[in-house]
Amino acid sequence: MTSIATLGSHCALQVLKGAKDEGFKTILVCEKKREKLYRRFKFIDKLILVDSFLELSEQKCSSELKDEDAVIIPHGTFISQMDSLQIESIKIPIFGNKWILRWESDRKMKEKLMIESKLNVPKTIPSPKEINTLVIAKRHGAAGGKGYFLATSEKDYNKKRDKLIVQGIIKGDNDLYLQEYAFGVSAYLQYFYSPLTSELEFFGVDRRYESDIDGLGRIPAPQQMDIDLIPSFNVIGNSPIVLRESLLDEVYSMGERFVDTAKNLVAPGMNGPFCLEGVYDDNGKFTTFEFSARIVAGTNLYVDGSPYSAFLYNEPMSMGRRIAREIKIAKKENHLTKITT
Ligand code: AMP
């Protein structure tokens, strides 16, 4: 019997709850320090305890998952804790396209995929010397906004970069990527693409609540000026939003362009869940500053379905459950290789 497995972090609860609801055996690869937390949830059938998630690519963990006929669901913790080679060398079938995860981690590849998808992308600033507008300095990989900062000049950038070096968060300029800051209302658009039906489903949208930048808005400007703080963009949680209905057509068009481009650039394409992340300006135009090529934690909001999944399914459908449904259908039709890599 096929089982569904993931790492104990990020959106593991939603993924395994969805898998259980679809009738799968559920397995969590769990760091020993989090065992107590995850044992609380009865829908998790089995815990494989590890000291580090890197053990996923080791023989012992692999053969245990193989014996369980497991499909692994990748999420943000895979990207933040393993490098692309480690992810690609996992011997167990991974849901979606593991090759596209490299395109998420590598800034240059990421930019190429977004630009070729004809998304409106903020300008990359090639060197701190060329900062002449508000820019955001971002770390590589899925850092979750930790250690990101804003700068308006090279001098300002150098000062903040040096502070992060002293704090041991970065080593130097090579750890940072500079992008023009995009103003507007942030929105993280959650999609699911099924290679079985060739259909794109818009699943929901969320906003992130990020520390310190969002907390700073609660302090009046004079006090903000007084404190010596480099506000970071560390994600603390997510809140729901719904979009003006008139924006939906472009939401689908952007998602479709992304899926089409991914098919050409990185076979077998953008299969399964993904997210386009950006801001809407005052004309309702979306600027995409990032994408995630796998399930995002913002989908944790909608364990019982979202205002958008309700239009597609007559039952509560979380992203985790949607993934499990896809595996169930593929298995029945003998098409598991179409939806895993
Ligand atoms: P990311 O890791 O790219 O998702 O970025 C973390 C957070 O930084 C986002 O949720 C945004 O709040 C912010 N951010 C990243 N890039 C930009 C940008 N180009 N313009 C404005 N905000 C950004």
mmCIF file of C-alpha atoms and ligand atoms in Angstrom:
data_model
loop_
_atom_site.group_PDB
_atom_site.id
_atom_site.type_symbol
_atom_site.label_atom_id
_atom_site.label_comp_id
_atom_site.label_asym_id
_atom_site.label_seq_id
_atom_site.Cartn_x
_atom_site.Cartn_y
_atom_site.Cartn_z
ATOM 1 C CA MET A 1 0.000 0.000 0.000
ATOM 2 C CA THR A 2 1.356 3.438 -0.923
ATOM 3 C CA SER A 3 2.028 5.746 2.006
ATOM 4 C CA ILE A 4 2.630 9.480 2.151
ATOM 5 C CA ALA A 5 5.649 10.878 3.974
ATOM 6 C CA THR A 6 7.100 14.288 4.717
ATOM 7 C CA LEU A 7 9.502 16.092 7.056
ATOM 8 C CA GLY A 8 8.222 17.242 10.473
ATOM 9 C CA SER A 9 8.040 20.995 9.919
ATOM 10 C CA HIS A 10 6.467 23.723 7.713
ATOM 11 C CA CYS A 11 3.099 22.203 6.627
ATOM 12 C CA ALA A 12 3.553 18.579 7.720
ATOM 13 C CA LEU A 13 0.337 18.534 9.753
ATOM 14 C CA GLN A 14 -1.779 19.732 6.873
ATOM 15 C CA VAL A 15 -0.121 17.366 4.397
ATOM 16 C CA LEU A 16 -0.490 14.271 6.574
ATOM 17 C CA LYS A 17 -4.027 15.144 7.684
ATOM 18 C CA GLY A 18 -4.977 15.450 4.009
ATOM 19 C CA ALA A 19 -3.261 12.153 3.252
ATOM 20 C CA LYS A 20 -5.131 10.431 6.066
ATOM 21 C CA ASP A 21 -8.461 11.843 4.846
ATOM 22 C CA GLU A 22 -7.723 10.267 1.457
ATOM 23 C CA GLY A 23 -7.028 6.887 3.059
ATOM 24 C CA PHE A 24 -3.218 6.773 3.014
ATOM 25 C CA LYS A 25 -0.839 5.538 5.678
ATOM 26 C CA THR A 26 1.036 8.616 6.931
ATOM 27 C CA ILE A 27 4.706 8.825 7.858
ATOM 28 C CA LEU A 28 6.626 11.682 9.410
ATOM 29 C CA VAL A 29 10.403 11.935 9.291
ATOM 30 C CA CYS A 30 10.791 13.713 12.599
ATOM 31 C CA GLU A 31 13.705 15.295 14.422
ATOM 32 C CA LYS A 32 13.970 13.775 17.901
ATOM 33 C CA LYS A 33 13.527 17.198 19.491
ATOM 34 C CA ARG A 34 10.039 17.496 17.949
ATOM 35 C CA GLU A 35 8.820 13.983 18.704
ATOM 36 C CA LYS A 36 6.624 15.109 21.599
ATOM 37 C CA LEU A 37 4.864 17.693 19.446
ATOM 38 C CA TYR A 38 4.042 15.388 16.582
ATOM 39 C CA ARG A 39 2.973 12.429 18.753
ATOM 40 C CA ARG A 40 -0.039 14.561 19.717
ATOM 41 C CA PHE A 41 -1.605 14.054 16.298
ATOM 42 C CA LYS A 42 -3.345 10.738 15.830
ATOM 43 C CA PHE A 43 -3.526 10.949 12.047
ATOM 44 C CA ILE A 44 0.248 10.409 11.906
ATOM 45 C CA ASP A 45 0.669 6.642 11.692
ATOM 46 C CA LYS A 46 4.426 6.364 11.943
ATOM 47 C CA LEU A 47 7.360 8.519 13.007
ATOM 48 C CA ILE A 48 10.856 7.894 11.681
ATOM 49 C CA LEU A 49 13.069 9.615 14.224
ATOM 50 C CA VAL A 50 16.254 11.329 13.015
ATOM 51 C CA ASP A 51 18.872 13.659 14.452
ATOM 52 C CA SER A 52 18.895 15.718 11.265
ATOM 53 C CA PHE A 53 16.698 15.902 8.175
ATOM 54 C CA LEU A 54 19.815 15.220 6.090
ATOM 55 C CA GLU A 55 19.386 11.569 7.090
ATOM 56 C CA LEU A 56 16.580 11.443 4.536
ATOM 57 C CA SER A 57 19.146 10.794 1.821
ATOM 58 C CA GLU A 58 20.927 8.132 3.887
ATOM 59 C CA GLN A 59 20.494 4.407 3.376
ATOM 60 C CA LYS A 60 18.659 3.600 6.631
ATOM 61 C CA CYS A 61 15.921 6.195 6.234
ATOM 62 C CA SER A 62 15.615 5.513 2.499
ATOM 63 C CA SER A 63 15.120 1.799 2.868
ATOM 64 C CA GLU A 64 12.548 2.284 5.612
ATOM 65 C CA LEU A 65 10.569 4.602 3.338
ATOM 66 C CA LYS A 66 11.017 2.272 0.385
ATOM 67 C CA ASP A 67 9.579 -0.609 2.413
ATOM 68 C CA GLU A 68 6.542 1.576 3.089
ATOM 69 C CA ASP A 69 6.162 2.335 -0.647
ATOM 70 C CA ALA A 70 6.262 6.009 0.319
ATOM 71 C CA VAL A 71 5.784 9.100 -1.822
ATOM 72 C CA ILE A 72 7.548 12.117 -0.293
ATOM 73 C CA ILE A 73 5.868 15.524 -0.264
ATOM 74 C CA PRO A 74 8.518 18.275 -0.442
ATOM 75 C CA HIS A 75 7.986 21.602 1.343
ATOM 76 C CA GLY A 76 9.969 24.695 2.361
ATOM 77 C CA THR A 77 12.086 22.868 4.935
ATOM 78 C CA PHE A 78 13.522 20.656 2.177
ATOM 79 C CA ILE A 79 14.758 23.804 0.418
ATOM 80 C CA SER A 80 16.084 25.514 3.537
ATOM 81 C CA GLN A 81 17.844 22.492 5.046
ATOM 82 C CA MET A 82 19.074 20.523 2.035
ATOM 83 C CA ASP A 83 20.964 21.704 -1.030
ATOM 84 C CA SER A 84 19.703 20.921 -4.520
ATOM 85 C CA LEU A 85 22.065 17.963 -4.987
ATOM 86 C CA GLN A 86 20.906 16.373 -1.738
ATOM 87 C CA ILE A 87 17.254 16.769 -2.745
ATOM 88 C CA GLU A 88 17.898 15.422 -6.249
ATOM 89 C CA SER A 89 19.697 12.374 -4.895
ATOM 90 C CA ILE A 90 16.780 11.214 -2.725
ATOM 91 C CA LYS A 91 15.945 7.710 -3.917
ATOM 92 C CA ILE A 92 12.269 7.724 -2.901
ATOM 93 C CA PRO A 93 9.650 9.109 -5.357
ATOM 94 C CA ILE A 94 9.087 12.821 -4.719
ATOM 95 C CA PHE A 95 5.706 14.341 -5.471
ATOM 96 C CA GLY A 96 5.841 16.947 -8.275
ATOM 97 C CA ASN A 97 9.099 17.826 -9.991
ATOM 98 C CA LYS A 98 12.205 17.680 -7.802
ATOM 99 C CA TRP A 99 14.309 19.210 -10.584
ATOM 100 C CA ILE A 100 12.373 22.473 -10.437
ATOM 101 C CA LEU A 101 13.313 22.924 -6.761
ATOM 102 C CA ARG A 102 16.800 23.899 -7.962
ATOM 103 C CA TRP A 103 15.143 26.695 -9.950
ATOM 104 C CA GLU A 104 13.532 27.899 -6.744
ATOM 105 C CA SER A 105 16.841 27.941 -4.809
ATOM 106 C CA ASP A 106 19.077 29.486 -7.454
ATOM 107 C CA ARG A 107 18.397 33.208 -7.876
ATOM 108 C CA LYS A 108 19.529 33.366 -11.531
ATOM 109 C CA MET A 109 17.469 30.371 -12.586
ATOM 110 C CA LYS A 110 14.531 31.703 -10.598
ATOM 111 C CA GLU A 111 14.660 35.050 -12.381
ATOM 112 C CA LYS A 112 14.883 33.335 -15.778
ATOM 113 C CA LEU A 113 11.794 31.224 -15.150
ATOM 114 C CA MET A 114 9.795 34.247 -13.974
ATOM 115 C CA ILE A 115 10.888 36.496 -16.847
ATOM 116 C CA GLU A 116 10.287 33.824 -19.494
ATOM 117 C CA SER A 117 6.819 33.335 -17.981
ATOM 118 C CA LYS A 118 6.240 37.024 -18.823
ATOM 119 C CA LEU A 119 5.658 37.893 -15.199
ATOM 120 C CA ASN A 120 6.299 41.449 -14.131
ATOM 121 C CA VAL A 121 9.474 41.029 -12.029
ATOM 122 C CA PRO A 122 11.344 43.694 -9.986
ATOM 123 C CA LYS A 123 14.741 44.680 -11.363
ATOM 124 C CA THR A 124 17.781 42.825 -10.052
ATOM 125 C CA ILE A 125 20.530 45.182 -8.859
ATOM 126 C CA PRO A 126 23.810 43.556 -9.969
ATOM 127 C CA SER A 127 26.056 45.280 -7.429
ATOM 128 C CA PRO A 128 25.685 47.383 -4.240
ATOM 129 C CA LYS A 129 27.441 50.177 -6.173
ATOM 130 C CA GLU A 130 24.343 50.477 -8.354
ATOM 131 C CA ILE A 131 21.845 51.052 -5.537
ATOM 132 C CA ASN A 132 20.032 54.317 -6.279
ATOM 133 C CA THR A 133 16.510 53.459 -5.218
ATOM 134 C CA LEU A 134 14.888 51.448 -2.401
ATOM 135 C CA VAL A 135 16.176 47.875 -2.648
ATOM 136 C CA ILE A 136 15.680 44.720 -0.606
ATOM 137 C CA ALA A 137 18.712 42.542 0.156
ATOM 138 C CA LYS A 138 17.663 38.891 0.294
ATOM 139 C CA ARG A 139 19.472 35.740 1.257
ATOM 140 C CA HIS A 140 19.563 32.747 -1.075
ATOM 141 C CA GLY A 141 17.323 29.680 -0.693
ATOM 142 C CA ALA A 142 14.165 29.575 1.424
ATOM 143 C CA ALA A 143 15.444 31.758 4.277
ATOM 144 C CA GLY A 144 11.869 32.767 5.113
ATOM 145 C CA GLY A 145 12.828 36.444 5.080
ATOM 146 C CA LYS A 146 15.282 36.127 7.991
ATOM 147 C CA GLY A 147 18.220 38.474 7.573
ATOM 148 C CA TYR A 148 16.617 40.396 4.697
ATOM 149 C CA PHE A 149 16.949 44.176 4.885
ATOM 150 C CA LEU A 150 16.167 47.380 3.011
ATOM 151 C CA ALA A 151 18.751 49.844 1.727
ATOM 152 C CA THR A 152 18.684 53.070 -0.253
ATOM 153 C CA SER A 153 22.393 53.536 -1.026
ATOM 154 C CA GLU A 154 25.649 51.605 -1.107
ATOM 155 C CA LYS A 155 26.705 53.184 2.198
ATOM 156 C CA ASP A 156 23.438 52.224 3.871
ATOM 157 C CA TYR A 157 23.776 48.687 2.431
ATOM 158 C CA ASN A 158 27.379 48.275 3.672
ATOM 159 C CA LYS A 159 26.444 49.321 7.195
ATOM 160 C CA LYS A 160 23.587 46.818 7.430
ATOM 161 C CA ARG A 161 25.498 44.022 5.717
ATOM 162 C CA ASP A 162 28.365 44.441 8.204
ATOM 163 C CA LYS A 163 25.945 44.145 11.128
ATOM 164 C CA LEU A 164 24.608 40.859 9.745
ATOM 165 C CA ILE A 165 28.162 39.564 9.310
ATOM 166 C CA VAL A 166 28.938 40.382 12.955
ATOM 167 C CA GLN A 167 25.732 38.581 13.991
ATOM 168 C CA GLY A 168 26.914 35.522 12.011
ATOM 169 C CA ILE A 169 23.789 35.536 9.779
ATOM 170 C CA ILE A 170 25.736 36.018 6.532
ATOM 171 C CA LYS A 171 29.381 35.725 5.503
ATOM 172 C CA GLY A 172 29.475 38.520 2.933
ATOM 173 C CA ASP A 173 28.067 40.047 -0.267
ATOM 174 C CA ASN A 174 27.831 36.655 -1.985
ATOM 175 C CA ASP A 175 25.132 35.594 0.452
ATOM 176 C CA LEU A 176 22.894 38.451 -0.627
ATOM 177 C CA TYR A 177 20.832 39.171 -3.703
ATOM 178 C CA LEU A 178 19.609 42.699 -4.391
ATOM 179 C CA GLN A 179 16.214 43.401 -5.864
ATOM 180 C CA GLU A 180 14.245 46.610 -6.374
ATOM 181 C CA TYR A 181 11.644 46.940 -3.621
ATOM 182 C CA ALA A 182 8.127 46.514 -5.025
ATOM 183 C CA PHE A 183 5.473 48.686 -3.337
ATOM 184 C CA GLY A 184 1.897 47.551 -2.904
ATOM 185 C CA VAL A 185 -0.421 45.084 -1.230
ATOM 186 C CA SER A 186 1.270 41.751 -0.776
ATOM 187 C CA ALA A 187 -0.437 38.581 -1.977
ATOM 188 C CA TYR A 188 0.810 35.002 -2.183
ATOM 189 C CA LEU A 189 -1.119 33.169 -4.883
ATOM 190 C CA GLN A 190 -1.488 29.425 -4.290
ATOM 191 C CA TYR A 191 -2.004 27.094 -7.246
ATOM 192 C CA PHE A 192 -2.179 23.406 -8.059
ATOM 193 C CA TYR A 193 -1.421 22.074 -11.524
ATOM 194 C CA SER A 194 -2.438 18.532 -12.390
ATOM 195 C CA PRO A 195 -0.500 16.791 -15.181
ATOM 196 C CA LEU A 196 -3.230 14.121 -15.117
ATOM 197 C CA THR A 197 -5.963 16.523 -16.245
ATOM 198 C CA SER A 198 -3.725 19.334 -17.597
ATOM 199 C CA GLU A 199 -5.764 21.733 -15.462
ATOM 200 C CA LEU A 200 -4.645 24.610 -13.290
ATOM 201 C CA GLU A 201 -6.557 25.180 -10.047
ATOM 202 C CA PHE A 202 -6.299 28.441 -8.109
ATOM 203 C CA PHE A 203 -6.452 27.327 -4.525
ATOM 204 C CA GLY A 204 -6.184 30.373 -2.315
ATOM 205 C CA VAL A 205 -4.309 33.473 -1.383
ATOM 206 C CA ASP A 206 -2.679 34.637 1.826
ATOM 207 C CA ARG A 207 -0.554 37.403 3.266
ATOM 208 C CA ARG A 208 2.414 36.939 5.530
ATOM 209 C CA TYR A 209 2.991 38.544 8.863
ATOM 210 C CA GLU A 210 6.706 39.236 9.038
ATOM 211 C CA SER A 211 8.895 40.280 11.932
ATOM 212 C CA ASP A 212 10.081 42.982 12.381
ATOM 213 C CA ILE A 213 8.797 44.805 9.358
ATOM 214 C CA ASP A 214 5.075 44.337 10.094
ATOM 215 C CA GLY A 215 5.444 45.118 13.798
ATOM 216 C CA LEU A 216 7.214 48.345 12.969
ATOM 217 C CA GLY A 217 4.021 49.819 11.542
ATOM 218 C CA ARG A 218 2.563 49.873 15.074
ATOM 219 C CA ILE A 219 5.164 52.372 16.244
ATOM 220 C CA PRO A 220 4.823 56.074 15.364
ATOM 221 C CA ALA A 221 7.465 57.461 12.977
ATOM 222 C CA PRO A 222 9.441 59.525 15.564
ATOM 223 C CA GLN A 223 9.969 56.402 17.719
ATOM 224 C CA GLN A 224 10.886 54.375 14.646
ATOM 225 C CA MET A 225 13.614 56.926 13.929
ATOM 226 C CA ASP A 226 14.894 56.636 17.489
ATOM 227 C CA ILE A 227 15.478 52.885 17.538
ATOM 228 C CA ASP A 228 18.553 51.326 16.003
ATOM 229 C CA LEU A 229 16.875 48.365 14.335
ATOM 230 C CA ILE A 230 17.462 46.693 10.971
ATOM 231 C CA PRO A 231 13.988 45.297 10.381
ATOM 232 C CA SER A 232 13.976 41.783 8.993
ATOM 233 C CA PHE A 233 11.209 39.982 7.031
ATOM 234 C CA ASN A 234 11.111 36.772 9.061
ATOM 235 C CA VAL A 235 7.762 35.028 8.477
ATOM 236 C CA ILE A 236 5.861 34.511 11.741
ATOM 237 C CA GLY A 237 2.477 33.544 10.373
ATOM 238 C CA ASN A 238 -0.043 33.955 7.583
ATOM 239 C CA SER A 239 -3.437 35.599 7.302
ATOM 240 C CA PRO A 240 -6.130 35.065 4.701
ATOM 241 C CA ILE A 241 -7.292 37.477 2.047
ATOM 242 C CA VAL A 242 -9.630 37.243 -0.874
ATOM 243 C CA LEU A 243 -8.995 39.168 -4.056
ATOM 244 C CA ARG A 244 -11.292 41.457 -5.981
ATOM 245 C CA GLU A 245 -13.017 39.138 -8.403
ATOM 246 C CA SER A 246 -11.853 41.256 -11.334
ATOM 247 C CA LEU A 247 -8.258 40.245 -10.544
ATOM 248 C CA LEU A 248 -8.920 36.519 -10.924
ATOM 249 C CA ASP A 249 -8.627 36.307 -14.686
ATOM 250 C CA GLU A 250 -5.031 37.578 -14.574
ATOM 251 C CA VAL A 251 -4.296 35.273 -11.599
ATOM 252 C CA TYR A 252 -5.131 32.299 -13.831
ATOM 253 C CA SER A 253 -3.242 33.747 -16.827
ATOM 254 C CA MET A 254 -0.078 34.247 -14.770
ATOM 255 C CA GLY A 255 -0.300 30.717 -13.381
ATOM 256 C CA GLU A 256 -0.853 29.266 -16.853
ATOM 257 C CA ARG A 257 2.105 31.139 -18.318
ATOM 258 C CA PHE A 258 4.263 29.856 -15.475
ATOM 259 C CA VAL A 259 3.132 26.250 -16.016
ATOM 260 C CA ASP A 260 3.705 26.482 -19.788
ATOM 261 C CA THR A 261 7.197 27.965 -19.379
ATOM 262 C CA ALA A 262 8.189 25.414 -16.744
ATOM 263 C CA LYS A 263 7.204 22.607 -19.145
ATOM 264 C CA ASN A 264 9.753 23.945 -21.656
ATOM 265 C CA LEU A 265 12.546 24.822 -19.244
ATOM 266 C CA VAL A 266 12.518 22.031 -16.684
ATOM 267 C CA ALA A 267 10.789 18.769 -17.571
ATOM 268 C CA PRO A 268 8.315 17.440 -16.539
ATOM 269 C CA GLY A 269 7.204 20.987 -15.592
ATOM 270 C CA MET A 270 5.432 22.660 -12.704
ATOM 271 C CA ASN A 271 3.420 19.694 -11.465
ATOM 272 C CA GLY A 272 1.526 19.901 -8.173
ATOM 273 C CA PRO A 273 1.343 22.902 -5.840
ATOM 274 C CA PHE A 274 3.195 26.177 -6.363
ATOM 275 C CA CYS A 275 2.947 29.815 -5.353
ATOM 276 C CA LEU A 276 3.526 33.165 -7.070
ATOM 277 C CA GLU A 277 4.528 35.757 -4.509
ATOM 278 C CA GLY A 278 4.330 39.499 -4.953
ATOM 279 C CA VAL A 279 2.397 42.726 -4.606
ATOM 280 C CA TYR A 280 -0.527 44.476 -6.294
ATOM 281 C CA ASP A 281 -0.046 48.160 -7.145
ATOM 282 C CA ASP A 282 -2.703 50.875 -7.223
ATOM 283 C CA ASN A 283 -3.755 49.780 -10.724
ATOM 284 C CA GLY A 284 -4.241 46.164 -9.675
ATOM 285 C CA LYS A 285 -1.056 45.176 -11.520
ATOM 286 C CA PHE A 286 0.855 42.299 -9.923
ATOM 287 C CA THR A 287 4.643 42.312 -9.511
ATOM 288 C CA THR A 288 6.051 38.844 -8.777
ATOM 289 C CA PHE A 289 9.181 38.936 -6.625
ATOM 290 C CA GLU A 290 9.408 35.195 -5.901
ATOM 291 C CA PHE A 291 7.921 31.802 -6.583
ATOM 292 C CA SER A 292 7.826 28.588 -4.592
ATOM 293 C CA ALA A 293 7.800 25.436 -6.706
ATOM 294 C CA ARG A 294 6.106 23.300 -4.026
ATOM 295 C CA ILE A 295 3.468 23.627 -1.327
ATOM 296 C CA VAL A 296 3.756 26.870 0.717
ATOM 297 C CA ALA A 297 2.998 27.252 4.417
ATOM 298 C CA GLY A 298 0.324 29.851 3.598
ATOM 299 C CA THR A 299 -1.912 26.933 2.571
ATOM 300 C CA ASN A 300 -1.998 25.909 6.268
ATOM 301 C CA LEU A 301 -4.755 28.508 6.624
ATOM 302 C CA TYR A 302 -7.143 26.454 4.586
ATOM 303 C CA VAL A 303 -7.202 23.000 6.208
ATOM 304 C CA ASP A 304 -10.963 22.930 5.663
ATOM 305 C CA GLY A 305 -10.775 24.420 2.199
ATOM 306 C CA SER A 306 -10.449 28.023 1.038
ATOM 307 C CA PRO A 307 -12.897 30.525 -0.498
ATOM 308 C CA TYR A 308 -11.475 29.386 -3.851
ATOM 309 C CA SER A 309 -11.226 25.620 -3.369
ATOM 310 C CA ALA A 310 -14.935 25.752 -2.429
ATOM 311 C CA PHE A 311 -15.705 26.695 -6.047
ATOM 312 C CA LEU A 312 -13.812 23.663 -7.333
ATOM 313 C CA TYR A 313 -14.750 20.952 -4.826
ATOM 314 C CA ASN A 314 -17.998 20.135 -3.051
ATOM 315 C CA GLU A 315 -16.035 18.985 -0.005
ATOM 316 C CA PRO A 316 -13.389 20.572 2.239
ATOM 317 C CA MET A 317 -10.209 20.441 0.169
ATOM 318 C CA SER A 318 -6.913 21.546 1.633
ATOM 319 C CA MET A 319 -3.779 21.639 -0.499
ATOM 320 C CA GLY A 320 -2.488 18.652 1.467
ATOM 321 C CA ARG A 321 -5.617 16.706 0.658
ATOM 322 C CA ARG A 322 -5.481 17.790 -2.989
ATOM 323 C CA ILE A 323 -1.966 16.346 -3.234
ATOM 324 C CA ALA A 324 -3.131 13.063 -1.716
ATOM 325 C CA ARG A 325 -6.127 12.984 -4.087
ATOM 326 C CA GLU A 326 -3.758 13.354 -7.050
ATOM 327 C CA ILE A 327 -1.647 10.451 -5.800
ATOM 328 C CA LYS A 328 -4.766 8.356 -5.281
ATOM 329 C CA ILE A 329 -6.038 8.990 -8.815
ATOM 330 C CA ALA A 330 -2.599 8.458 -10.379
ATOM 331 C CA LYS A 331 -2.193 5.204 -8.521
ATOM 332 C CA LYS A 332 -5.585 3.937 -9.623
ATOM 333 C CA GLU A 333 -4.778 4.783 -13.247
ATOM 334 C CA ASN A 334 -1.252 3.392 -12.948
ATOM 335 C CA HIS A 335 0.251 6.819 -13.617
ATOM 336 C CA LEU A 336 2.340 7.395 -10.478
ATOM 337 C CA THR A 337 5.428 8.166 -12.603
ATOM 338 C CA LYS A 338 3.513 11.050 -14.221
ATOM 339 C CA ILE A 339 3.204 12.894 -10.912
ATOM 340 C CA THR A 340 6.480 12.003 -9.179
ATOM 341 C CA THR A 341 10.176 12.376 -9.966
HETATM 342 P P1 AMP B 1 10.899 35.936 -0.067
HETATM 343 O O1 AMP B 1 11.898 35.085 0.642
HETATM 344 O O2 AMP B 1 11.408 36.440 -1.375
HETATM 345 O O3 AMP B 1 9.519 35.353 -0.123
HETATM 346 O O4 AMP B 1 10.789 37.304 0.756
HETATM 347 C C1 AMP B 1 10.410 37.403 2.097
HETATM 348 C C2 AMP B 1 9.637 38.678 2.245
HETATM 349 O O5 AMP B 1 10.414 39.805 1.821
HETATM 350 C C3 AMP B 1 8.392 38.726 1.388
HETATM 351 O O6 AMP B 1 7.322 38.070 1.994
HETATM 352 C C4 AMP B 1 8.168 40.210 1.257
HETATM 353 O O7 AMP B 1 7.561 40.790 2.383
HETATM 354 C C5 AMP B 1 9.558 40.749 1.166
HETATM 355 N N1 AMP B 1 10.028 40.939 -0.225
HETATM 356 C C6 AMP B 1 10.840 40.107 -0.913
HETATM 357 N N2 AMP B 1 11.144 40.630 -2.125
HETATM 358 C C7 AMP B 1 10.505 41.810 -2.203
HETATM 359 C C8 AMP B 1 10.441 42.847 -3.191
HETATM 360 N N3 AMP B 1 11.130 42.792 -4.328
HETATM 361 N N4 AMP B 1 9.683 43.929 -2.912
HETATM 362 C C9 AMP B 1 9.005 44.023 -1.748
HETATM 363 N N5 AMP B 1 9.041 43.113 -0.775
HETATM 364 C C10 AMP B 1 9.784 42.012 -0.985
#
